[in-house]
XYZ file of N, CA and C in Angstrom:
762
model
N 1.291 -0.894 0.099
C 0.120 0.059 0.210
C 1.306 1.284 -0.026
N 2.080 0.858 0.995
C 2.677 2.867 1.128
C 3.387 2.596 -0.482
N 3.973 1.697 -1.097
C 4.948 2.074 -2.694
C 3.935 2.313 -3.382
N 2.465 1.400 -3.524
C 1.871 2.674 -4.052
C 0.622 3.258 -3.612
N 2.020 4.540 -2.512
C 1.003 5.983 -2.600
C -0.323 6.093 -1.864
N -1.155 4.641 -1.387
C -2.474 5.341 -0.203
C -2.702 5.508 0.177
N -3.296 6.316 1.176
C -3.378 6.303 2.217
C -4.722 5.311 2.718
N -5.942 4.636 1.501
C -6.598 4.091 2.203
C -6.847 3.457 0.549
N -6.574 1.893 0.408
C -6.285 0.786 -0.712
C -7.620 1.075 -1.245
N -7.256 0.652 -2.533
C -8.793 0.754 -3.548
C -8.977 -1.028 -3.887
N -8.918 -1.528 -2.506
C -9.579 -3.119 -2.422
C -10.044 -3.500 -1.627
N -10.152 -5.023 -1.152
C -11.162 -5.282 -0.546
C -10.483 -4.990 0.916
N -10.985 -4.991 1.912
C -10.339 -4.445 2.989
C -10.206 -5.787 3.852
N -9.530 -6.591 4.340
C -9.110 -7.559 4.973
C -8.899 -8.497 4.178
N -8.913 -8.309 2.632
C -8.860 -9.425 1.594
C -6.921 -9.432 1.170
N -6.603 -9.954 0.960
C -4.921 -9.887 0.298
C -5.117 -9.261 -0.948
N -4.858 -8.398 -1.348
C -4.735 -8.098 -3.088
C -5.282 -8.158 -4.110
N -5.235 -7.863 -5.148
C -4.761 -8.669 -6.711
C -3.489 -8.416 -6.839
N -2.741 -9.811 -6.813
C -1.178 -9.710 -6.485
C -0.487 -10.041 -5.643
N -0.895 -9.461 -4.194
C -0.893 -9.338 -3.684
C 0.032 -11.053 -3.552
N -0.457 -11.539 -4.263
C 0.153 -12.966 -3.580
C 2.061 -12.914 -4.243
N 2.027 -11.585 -5.163
C 3.824 -11.529 -5.676
C 4.487 -11.444 -4.461
N 4.006 -11.098 -3.320
C 4.533 -10.416 -1.683
C 5.236 -11.717 -0.673
N 3.834 -12.860 -0.985
C 4.203 -13.947 -0.091
C 5.388 -15.231 -0.158
N 5.959 -14.696 -1.277
C 6.618 -16.446 -1.135
C 7.843 -16.116 -1.507
N 8.557 -15.517 -0.338
C 9.919 -14.725 -0.797
C 11.179 -15.642 -1.094
N 11.807 -15.587 -1.733
C 12.762 -16.340 -1.966
C 13.829 -16.858 -1.094
N 14.484 -18.218 -0.262
C 14.738 -18.578 0.558
C 16.281 -19.100 0.506
N 17.249 -18.565 -0.847
C 18.565 -19.599 -1.267
C 18.884 -18.488 -0.180
N 19.847 -19.066 0.128
C 21.324 -19.132 1.239
C 22.256 -17.933 0.166
N 22.816 -17.235 0.861
C 23.482 -16.397 0.439
C 24.909 -16.331 -0.230
N 25.459 -17.527 0.087
C 26.244 -18.078 -0.163
C 26.249 -18.866 -2.110
N 24.669 -19.251 -2.550
C 23.582 -19.768 -3.330
C 22.839 -18.653 -4.648
N 23.466 -17.197 -4.147
C 23.305 -16.011 -5.310
C 23.417 -15.739 -6.520
N 23.057 -15.886 -7.699
C 24.585 -16.083 -8.769
C 25.179 -14.320 -8.831
N 26.045 -13.550 -9.369
C 26.525 -12.260 -10.297
C 25.376 -11.612 -10.233
N 24.206 -11.509 -11.332
C 23.406 -10.924 -11.271
C 22.419 -11.365 -10.227
N 22.142 -11.246 -8.712
C 21.301 -11.270 -7.845
C 20.852 -12.237 -7.834
N 20.323 -12.945 -9.151
C 19.103 -14.431 -8.964
C 19.395 -15.616 -8.585
N 18.873 -16.433 -7.760
C 19.439 -17.779 -6.986
C 20.186 -18.431 -8.106
N 21.878 -18.697 -8.240
C 21.729 -19.613 -9.363
C 20.900 -20.942 -9.864
N 21.243 -21.241 -10.483
C 20.375 -22.538 -11.269
C 21.233 -23.197 -11.295
N 20.845 -24.561 -10.898
C 21.201 -26.182 -10.844
C 20.356 -26.978 -11.534
N 21.491 -28.396 -11.457
C 20.556 -29.377 -12.001
C 18.999 -30.176 -11.118
N 18.814 -29.196 -9.721
C 17.958 -30.333 -8.917
C 17.318 -28.703 -8.853
N 17.305 -27.948 -9.892
C 16.211 -26.911 -9.073
C 15.269 -26.849 -10.354
N 14.267 -26.120 -9.871
C 12.816 -26.023 -11.046
C 13.400 -25.671 -12.263
N 14.178 -24.601 -12.456
C 14.241 -23.840 -13.823
C 15.221 -23.859 -14.113
N 15.141 -24.121 -15.534
C 16.608 -24.926 -16.780
C 18.204 -24.481 -15.610
N 19.227 -25.605 -16.178
C 20.511 -25.317 -15.100
C 21.111 -24.359 -16.753
N 20.533 -23.712 -17.769
C 21.286 -22.987 -18.528
C 22.134 -22.003 -18.621
N 22.862 -21.820 -19.928
C 24.033 -20.400 -19.636
C 23.208 -19.384 -20.412
N 22.461 -19.504 -20.372
C 21.479 -18.436 -20.356
C 21.998 -17.121 -19.285
N 22.807 -15.809 -19.101
C 22.553 -15.277 -18.326
C 21.482 -14.047 -17.680
N 20.692 -13.753 -18.570
C 20.167 -12.746 -18.418
C 18.640 -13.068 -18.846
N 18.361 -12.711 -17.419
C 16.250 -13.106 -17.077
C 15.502 -11.676 -17.070
N 14.221 -12.545 -17.956
C 13.101 -11.054 -17.470
C 11.954 -12.001 -17.544
N 10.824 -11.197 -16.891
C 9.929 -11.378 -16.739
C 8.343 -11.502 -17.435
N 8.530 -11.572 -18.560
C 7.636 -11.665 -19.993
C 6.453 -11.605 -19.631
N 6.162 -12.251 -19.047
C 4.639 -11.814 -18.562
C 3.556 -13.191 -17.808
N 1.937 -13.078 -17.505
C 1.595 -13.601 -16.962
C 0.080 -13.842 -17.064
N -0.400 -15.106 -16.783
C -1.397 -14.879 -17.106
C -2.342 -15.851 -15.614
N -3.273 -14.470 -14.979
C -2.909 -14.932 -13.530
C -5.281 -15.140 -13.923
N -5.746 -15.874 -12.757
C -6.956 -15.682 -12.535
C -7.053 -16.141 -10.677
N -7.968 -15.140 -10.251
C -8.323 -15.469 -9.266
C -9.716 -15.844 -8.842
N -9.929 -17.130 -8.286
C -10.871 -18.315 -8.297
C -11.459 -17.720 -6.124
N -10.812 -17.256 -5.897
C -10.975 -16.592 -4.342
C -10.702 -16.021 -3.377
N -11.677 -14.877 -3.091
C -10.494 -15.055 -2.175
C -9.489 -15.376 -0.573
N -8.927 -14.755 -0.539
C -7.959 -15.254 0.163
C -7.430 -13.788 2.113
N -8.084 -14.157 2.477
C -8.289 -12.824 3.933
C -6.784 -12.932 4.611
N -6.258 -12.051 5.117
C -4.907 -11.609 5.201
C -4.717 -12.762 6.885
N -3.336 -13.173 6.856
C -3.245 -13.451 8.112
C -3.017 -14.850 7.458
N -3.901 -14.686 6.673
C -3.887 -17.492 5.957
C -2.730 -17.545 5.908
N -2.223 -18.612 6.060
C -1.074 -19.250 5.959
C -1.761 -20.351 4.189
N -0.261 -20.079 3.475
C -0.875 -20.081 2.487
C 0.255 -21.323 2.099
N -0.211 -21.986 0.521
C 0.787 -22.807 0.056
C 0.600 -22.371 -1.513
N 1.845 -23.441 -2.105
C 2.191 -22.646 -3.667
C 2.498 -23.862 -4.212
N 2.058 -24.388 -4.910
C 2.567 -25.686 -5.989
C 3.519 -25.374 -7.042
N 4.919 -25.404 -7.507
C 5.156 -24.393 -8.535
C 5.416 -26.143 -9.498
N 5.282 -25.529 -11.458
C 4.698 -26.639 -12.384
C 5.974 -26.566 -13.506
N 7.028 -26.427 -13.344
C 7.487 -26.242 -15.091
C 6.551 -26.886 -15.905
N 5.953 -26.055 -17.122
C 5.235 -26.499 -17.580
C 5.387 -26.136 -19.587
N 6.706 -26.065 -19.132
C 7.072 -25.564 -20.954
C 9.189 -24.888 -20.393
N 9.428 -25.004 -22.030
C 10.860 -24.551 -21.860
C 10.559 -25.415 -23.557
N 11.493 -23.823 -23.845
C 11.737 -23.728 -25.663
C 13.216 -23.231 -25.732
N 13.371 -23.655 -26.544
C 14.424 -22.639 -27.593
C 13.903 -21.898 -28.543
N 14.545 -20.634 -28.766
C 14.073 -19.453 -30.110
C 15.559 -18.814 -30.274
N 15.420 -18.589 -31.680
C 16.582 -17.652 -31.553
C 16.127 -16.367 -32.819
N 16.240 -15.576 -31.999
C 16.067 -14.077 -32.101
C 17.133 -13.141 -32.759
N 17.354 -12.392 -33.036
C 17.875 -10.921 -33.472
C 19.560 -10.675 -32.009
N 18.918 -10.949 -30.798
C 19.286 -10.556 -30.322
C 20.293 -12.735 -29.236
N 20.318 -13.459 -30.385
C 21.133 -14.253 -29.839
C 19.965 -15.577 -28.994
N 20.467 -16.313 -28.807
C 19.376 -17.262 -28.263
C 19.413 -17.225 -27.455
N 17.809 -18.015 -27.517
C 16.858 -17.413 -26.187
C 15.710 -18.654 -25.878
N 15.559 -19.097 -24.529
C 14.767 -20.382 -24.147
C 13.402 -18.950 -22.926
N 12.394 -19.796 -23.961
C 11.236 -19.143 -23.657
C 10.639 -20.559 -22.226
N 10.435 -20.218 -20.553
C 10.170 -20.765 -20.043
C 8.318 -20.189 -19.423
N 7.806 -21.560 -19.126
C 6.625 -21.276 -18.537
C 6.214 -21.970 -17.877
N 6.147 -21.246 -16.434
C 6.584 -22.002 -14.813
C 4.795 -21.707 -14.410
N 3.674 -22.596 -14.316
C 2.496 -22.250 -13.414
C 2.055 -22.526 -11.421
N 1.687 -21.735 -10.917
C 1.828 -21.986 -9.676
C -0.114 -21.732 -9.398
N 0.811 -22.345 -8.009
C -1.415 -22.114 -7.676
C -1.151 -22.418 -6.737
N -1.896 -21.777 -5.892
C -2.057 -20.972 -4.264
C -2.901 -21.346 -4.022
N -3.063 -21.724 -2.456
C -4.282 -22.364 -1.921
C -4.098 -21.810 -0.257
N -5.439 -21.169 0.473
C -4.813 -21.596 2.172
C -5.016 -22.167 2.345
N -4.521 -22.118 4.212
C -3.912 -24.046 4.232
C -5.238 -24.601 4.021
N -5.128 -25.632 3.905
C -6.601 -26.665 3.859
C -7.544 -26.846 2.557
N -7.446 -25.410 2.885
C -7.982 -24.666 1.013
C -8.039 -25.110 0.338
N -9.046 -24.697 -0.826
C -8.525 -24.781 -2.457
C -8.134 -23.865 -3.335
N -7.868 -24.093 -4.401
C -6.926 -23.072 -5.630
C -7.818 -22.035 -4.831
N -6.789 -21.238 -4.569
C -7.453 -19.726 -5.133
C -6.715 -18.721 -6.000
N -5.390 -18.966 -6.384
C -5.074 -18.255 -6.808
C -3.615 -18.926 -8.315
N -4.355 -19.455 -9.484
C -3.596 -20.083 -10.278
C -2.993 -19.008 -11.371
N -1.209 -18.899 -11.794
C -0.692 -17.768 -12.592
C 0.117 -19.224 -13.121
N 0.173 -18.078 -14.543
C 1.335 -19.243 -15.656
C 2.475 -18.182 -15.527
N 2.891 -17.963 -15.377
C 4.159 -16.833 -15.888
C 5.182 -17.373 -16.783
N 5.279 -16.570 -17.425
C 6.773 -16.747 -18.456
C 7.604 -15.579 -18.491
N 9.326 -16.845 -18.342
C 10.028 -16.358 -18.117
C 11.053 -16.445 -19.504
N 11.762 -15.404 -19.552
C 13.131 -15.354 -20.544
C 13.964 -15.505 -20.490
N 15.099 -16.228 -20.735
C 16.546 -16.088 -21.115
C 17.545 -15.601 -22.158
N 18.556 -15.254 -22.006
C 18.819 -14.740 -23.127
C 20.601 -14.721 -23.023
N 20.809 -15.082 -24.456
C 22.395 -14.293 -23.472
C 23.066 -13.692 -23.287
N 24.596 -13.142 -22.668
C 24.433 -11.972 -21.935
C 24.968 -11.053 -23.259
N 24.719 -9.915 -22.748
C 25.419 -9.143 -22.940
C 26.353 -7.994 -23.991
N 26.790 -8.105 -24.816
C 28.042 -7.188 -24.741
C 28.549 -5.940 -24.501
N 29.371 -5.693 -23.724
C 29.489 -4.301 -23.199
C 29.724 -3.730 -23.878
N 28.840 -2.157 -23.595
C 29.120 -1.330 -24.116
C 28.226 -0.693 -25.457
N 27.465 -2.588 -25.796
C 26.406 -1.993 -26.899
C 25.714 -2.099 -26.322
N 24.386 -0.851 -26.323
C 22.784 -0.723 -25.668
C 22.193 -1.715 -26.779
N 21.113 -2.511 -26.698
C 20.543 -2.998 -27.571
C 20.221 -2.721 -27.943
N 19.456 -2.168 -28.836
C 18.143 -0.763 -29.917
C 16.754 -0.642 -28.978
N 16.027 0.220 -29.066
C 15.077 0.398 -28.674
C 14.390 1.110 -29.233
N 13.745 -0.109 -30.427
C 12.626 0.602 -31.937
C 11.722 1.031 -31.230
N 11.031 2.567 -31.622
C 10.751 2.912 -31.433
C 9.297 2.303 -32.131
N 7.027 2.221 -31.446
C 6.519 1.024 -31.973
C 5.063 2.589 -31.127
N 4.000 2.072 -32.020
C 3.365 3.677 -31.804
C 2.632 3.241 -31.114
N 2.124 4.433 -30.268
C 1.452 4.186 -29.266
C -0.175 4.452 -29.836
N -0.421 3.963 -30.790
C -1.635 4.343 -31.592
C -3.234 4.966 -31.418
N -4.445 5.246 -31.028
C -5.240 5.591 -30.082
C -4.933 6.653 -28.803
N -5.163 7.924 -28.303
C -5.005 7.939 -26.750
C -5.954 6.398 -26.202
N -5.679 6.167 -24.716
C -6.605 5.883 -23.816
C -8.056 6.844 -22.922
N -8.661 5.655 -22.650
C -9.876 6.873 -22.462
C -9.222 7.657 -21.331
N -8.445 6.969 -20.142
C -8.010 7.617 -18.203
C -6.584 7.429 -18.330
N -5.754 8.070 -18.359
C -4.469 8.617 -18.364
C -3.836 8.674 -16.384
N -2.647 8.294 -16.571
C -2.298 8.974 -15.121
C -1.002 8.366 -15.491
N -0.510 9.727 -14.808
C 1.609 9.443 -14.959
C 2.202 9.732 -13.965
N 3.015 8.780 -13.262
C 4.308 8.127 -13.219
C 6.040 8.539 -13.249
N 7.147 8.248 -12.344
C 7.768 8.844 -13.125
C 8.865 7.798 -11.943
N 9.375 6.572 -12.118
C 10.186 5.498 -11.432
C 11.129 6.778 -11.203
N 11.634 6.474 -9.508
C 12.362 6.671 -9.415
C 13.808 5.518 -8.292
N 15.034 5.081 -7.467
C 15.763 4.483 -7.288
C 14.614 4.289 -5.841
N 15.012 4.949 -5.626
C 13.667 4.558 -4.060
C 12.707 3.323 -3.938
N 11.946 4.303 -5.365
C 10.608 3.066 -5.295
C 11.277 1.804 -6.298
N 11.902 1.637 -7.107
C 12.201 0.482 -7.523
C 13.156 -0.605 -6.051
N 13.711 0.845 -5.530
C 13.835 -0.196 -4.070
C 13.488 -0.229 -3.367
N 12.377 -0.099 -2.674
C 11.166 0.330 -2.008
C 10.333 -1.598 -2.349
N 10.519 -1.214 -4.106
C 9.524 -3.036 -4.160
C 10.564 -4.020 -4.731
N 12.065 -3.768 -4.558
C 12.278 -5.714 -4.816
C 12.614 -5.913 -3.407
N 12.214 -4.686 -2.680
C 12.568 -5.303 -0.700
C 11.159 -5.977 -0.548
N 9.996 -5.689 -1.217
C 8.807 -6.197 -0.538
C 8.687 -7.740 -1.284
N 9.529 -7.610 -2.432
C 9.223 -9.254 -3.627
C 10.462 -9.491 -3.401
N 11.408 -8.766 -2.503
C 12.282 -10.121 -2.536
C 13.172 -9.907 -3.189
N 12.555 -9.345 -3.749
C 13.854 -9.622 -5.632
C 15.001 -8.691 -5.948
N 16.373 -9.632 -5.731
C 18.028 -9.383 -5.569
C 18.340 -8.728 -6.928
N 17.607 -9.218 -7.935
C 18.539 -9.369 -9.259
C 18.482 -7.134 -9.542
N 19.981 -7.510 -9.532
C 21.015 -6.166 -9.672
C 20.657 -4.927 -10.817
N 20.055 -4.902 -11.433
C 18.894 -4.574 -12.370
C 18.316 -3.842 -12.285
N 17.634 -4.245 -11.075
C 16.319 -2.846 -10.081
C 17.099 -2.620 -9.222
N 18.253 -1.914 -9.532
C 19.245 -1.002 -8.141
C 20.441 -1.041 -8.101
N 21.592 -1.073 -9.136
C 23.612 -1.144 -9.177
C 23.374 -0.589 -10.190
N 23.168 0.350 -10.048
C 23.708 0.752 -11.948
C 24.905 1.092 -12.712
N 26.033 0.579 -11.860
C 27.060 0.241 -12.115
C 27.263 -1.440 -12.755
N 26.264 -1.711 -12.208
C 26.255 -3.682 -12.627
C 24.415 -3.046 -14.244
N 24.051 -2.228 -14.126
C 22.871 -2.331 -15.343
C 23.990 -1.650 -16.480
N 24.665 -0.631 -16.385
C 25.600 -0.594 -17.272
C 26.723 -0.666 -17.671
N 27.963 -1.011 -17.084
C 29.296 -2.083 -17.287
C 28.692 -3.071 -17.740
N 27.495 -4.763 -17.482
C 27.926 -6.076 -18.591
C 25.647 -5.719 -18.154
N 25.042 -5.117 -18.233
C 23.524 -5.720 -18.913
C 23.889 -4.208 -20.304
N 24.383 -3.308 -19.814
C 24.468 -2.561 -20.914
C 22.730 -2.138 -21.227
N 22.416 -1.613 -20.002
C 21.247 -0.358 -19.870
C 21.148 0.887 -19.785
N 21.146 1.686 -19.975
C 20.983 3.694 -19.955
C 20.411 3.705 -17.998
N 20.169 2.600 -18.135
C 19.453 3.195 -16.303
C 19.054 2.079 -15.571
N 17.893 1.950 -14.120
C 17.570 1.020 -13.967
C 17.056 1.096 -14.340
N 16.385 -1.121 -14.200
C 15.394 -1.339 -15.226
C 13.983 -1.452 -13.696
N 12.550 -0.860 -14.697
C 11.773 -1.079 -13.529
C 10.931 -2.504 -14.015
N 10.750 -2.848 -12.520
C 10.836 -4.017 -12.770
C 9.101 -4.352 -13.178
N 9.226 -5.217 -14.388
C 7.515 -5.978 -15.283
C 5.834 -6.009 -13.647
N 6.759 -7.188 -13.075
C 5.765 -6.817 -11.994
C 5.020 -5.354 -11.619
N 5.967 -5.064 -11.057
C 5.912 -3.896 -10.753
C 4.568 -2.844 -11.764
N 5.312 -2.826 -13.557
C 4.413 -1.897 -14.241
C 3.258 -2.872 -14.124
N 3.315 -3.868 -13.530
C 2.390 -4.942 -13.956
C 1.053 -4.153 -12.985
N 1.189 -4.093 -11.908
C 1.224 -3.662 -10.131
C 0.467 -2.345 -10.323
N 1.564 -1.592 -11.414
C 0.861 0.137 -11.588
C -0.499 0.000 -11.850
N -0.540 -0.965 -13.399
C -1.815 -0.486 -14.207
C -2.865 -1.501 -13.766
N -2.692 -2.024 -12.810
C -3.909 -3.396 -12.167
C -4.347 -2.396 -10.948
N -3.497 -1.213 -10.360
C -3.740 -0.134 -9.508
C -4.551 0.999 -9.705
N -4.035 1.185 -10.826
C -4.833 2.625 -11.466
C -5.822 2.095 -12.497
N -6.310 0.723 -12.223
C -8.252 0.703 -13.030
C -8.179 0.886 -11.516
N -8.215 -0.243 -10.630
C -8.432 0.373 -8.862
C -8.992 1.097 -8.090
N -8.245 2.336 -8.563
C -8.037 3.861 -8.284
C -9.419 4.365 -8.847
N -9.551 3.679 -10.284
C -10.836 4.589 -10.501
C -11.956 3.821 -10.931
N -12.321 2.297 -10.264
C -13.627 1.327 -9.868
C -12.754 0.605 -8.946
N -12.293 1.364 -7.972
C -12.405 0.265 -6.805
C -13.303 -0.137 -6.492
N -14.608 -0.161 -7.067
C -15.815 -1.339 -6.695
C -15.958 -2.905 -7.443
N -15.028 -2.924 -8.224
C -14.436 -4.063 -8.983
C -14.019 -5.349 -9.410
N -14.895 -6.494 -8.343
C -14.042 -8.082 -8.178
C -12.852 -8.217 -9.735
N -11.827 -8.747 -9.577
C -11.255 -8.612 -10.213
C -11.018 -10.425 -11.009
N -11.369 -10.861 -12.104
C -11.341 -12.461 -12.188
C -10.199 -13.083 -12.652
N -8.826 -12.652 -13.354
C -8.255 -12.808 -14.499
C -7.329 -11.240 -14.754
N -6.442 -11.783 -14.886
C -5.666 -10.706 -15.418
C -4.065 -10.966 -16.077
N -4.035 -10.593 -17.262
C -3.139 -11.229 -17.864
C -2.110 -9.856 -18.732
N -0.598 -9.517 -18.206
C -0.131 -9.302 -19.422
C 1.372 -9.626 -19.737
N 1.744 -8.560 -21.012
C 2.620 -9.354 -21.917
C 3.507 -7.346 -21.837
N 4.749 -7.992 -21.202
C 6.450 -6.278 -21.313
C 6.204 -7.055 -23.205
N 6.616 -5.349 -23.418
C 7.189 -5.142 -25.127
C 7.860 -4.595 -24.906
N 8.755 -3.586 -24.140
C 10.196 -3.630 -23.704
C 10.335 -2.991 -22.440
N 11.632 -2.552 -22.916
C 11.502 -2.435 -21.073
C 11.692 -0.208 -20.659
N 11.402 -0.555 -18.995
C 11.189 1.099 -19.336
C 12.386 0.935 -17.488
N 12.391 2.678 -17.689
C 13.785 2.744 -16.841
C 13.417 4.016 -15.557
N 14.759 3.936 -15.475
C 14.409 4.951 -13.956
C 14.705 6.534 -14.393
N 13.121 7.459 -13.922
C 13.554 8.635 -14.578
C 12.816 8.487 -15.695
N 12.648 7.881 -15.842
C 11.274 7.937 -16.827
C 9.830 8.282 -16.929
N 9.498 8.926 -18.148
C 8.158 8.813 -17.755
C 7.538 7.909 -17.758
N 5.754 7.122 -17.140
C 4.962 6.051 -17.680
C 3.551 6.968 -17.549
N 3.560 6.720 -18.562
C 1.674 6.970 -19.025
C 0.920 5.660 -18.847
N 0.167 5.245 -17.618
C -0.443 4.446 -17.305
C -2.285 4.753 -18.000
N -2.165 4.062 -18.632
C -3.317 4.396 -19.738
C -3.852 3.186 -19.618
N -6.416 3.130 -19.267
C -7.054 2.434 -19.422
C -8.047 3.361 -20.277
N -8.873 2.106 -20.659
C -9.377 1.611 -22.128
C -10.514 0.350 -21.151
N -11.669 0.919 -21.124
C -12.990 -0.152 -20.780
C -13.176 -0.697 -22.308
N -13.832 -1.936 -21.805
C -13.971 -2.433 -23.390
C -15.386 -2.995 -22.056
N -16.315 -4.491 -22.733
C -17.415 -5.578 -22.379
C -16.847 -6.601 -21.230
N -17.311 -6.233 -20.632
C -16.565 -7.403 -18.975
C -15.132 -7.369 -18.732
N -14.434 -6.557 -19.757
C -12.498 -5.647 -19.866
C -12.282 -5.120 -19.407
N -11.412 -4.823 -19.106
C -9.861 -3.098 -19.558
C -9.119 -3.527 -19.580
N -8.845 -2.529 -20.251
C -7.830 -1.733 -21.564
C -6.769 -1.423 -20.468
N -5.771 -2.218 -20.873
C -4.444 -1.047 -19.829
C -2.478 -1.111 -20.836
N -3.129 -0.686 -20.561
C -0.651 0.042 -21.317
C -0.387 0.914 -20.307
N 1.112 0.618 -20.527
C 2.141 1.341 -19.676
C 2.694 2.019 -20.898
N 2.905 2.497 -21.054
C 3.642 3.556 -22.450
C 4.425 4.634 -21.845
N 5.640 4.561 -22.402
C 7.032 5.095 -22.219
C 8.080 5.266 -23.145
N 8.627 5.947 -23.138
C 9.332 6.994 -24.619
C 9.632 6.274 -25.836
N 9.427 5.091 -25.712
C 9.684 4.632 -26.733
C 8.347 4.049 -27.283
N 7.778 4.127 -26.311
C 5.885 3.904 -26.932
C 5.332 2.761 -26.077
N 4.531 1.819 -25.932
C 4.312 0.781 -25.210
C 4.932 -0.260 -24.647
N 5.329 0.088 -23.023
C 6.117 -1.573 -22.419
C 5.861 -2.306 -22.363
N 4.121 -2.331 -22.111
C 3.383 -3.536 -21.459
C 2.186 -3.282 -22.036
N 1.650 -4.362 -22.276
C -0.464 -4.312 -22.514
C -1.443 -5.180 -21.481
N -1.871 -5.107 -21.311
C -2.199 -5.712 -19.632
C -3.603 -5.509 -20.135
N -4.997 -7.307 -20.158
C -5.955 -6.969 -19.898
C -6.779 -7.359 -18.544
N -7.537 -6.789 -17.840
C -8.525 -7.154 -16.316
C -9.590 -7.371 -16.840
N -10.385 -8.729 -16.371
C -11.394 -8.978 -16.044
C -11.382 -8.557 -15.381
N -13.692 -8.854 -14.494
C -13.352 -8.163 -13.960
C -15.559 -8.934 -13.907
N -16.154 -8.935 -12.334
C -17.789 -9.361 -12.000
C -17.725 -8.662 -11.101
């Protein structure tokens, strides 16, 4: 709530807010098993494939909210590797991984199902930033709000999600190793900002499904325009940065 700058949250009091499950299962990997990038090292006994592609990106998710979970409830999460597929693109070899999470209150039925898409890529070439093509934003959205993420905001979100990926807080690492021009705004943070933009406008909604797809990076200090356009039984949400739409999401509700 504090990171989203609310006095009073626009979601059901006493219940886990939509996407709040991202805060509930922090990694517990020992410090000696953390890789150079800040993520846990991948091993042959882990859930994710142990491959030599060091760059990691959360590309998108599909989430179904089946039932409310009261705050303070003990929960369990069962994670399954659904798919892993190699592809070749302009930036070299890539591995697309899909992980399915099923979350339930202790002793109860599944309340949240999420499929996460994670992309692993080859190491960047130092001093050679990746091209950032412009994407046409098209027609303006019905309702917009702007926000400019700064390093403190990114740090606070990484802290509450226990995300130690260095691209979100280590500017030297971003520039010298990943060849980024600035700190990378977390994909799930952008997805959260989009859903928060909807709930600020329509707090009475019960979100039943949410899916998002990242289309490009946004860096600290850049203005993000959060856009909302209502359709039948769904809302289209967009995060637009200097290069155009960086994320597109759809929220379904009842």
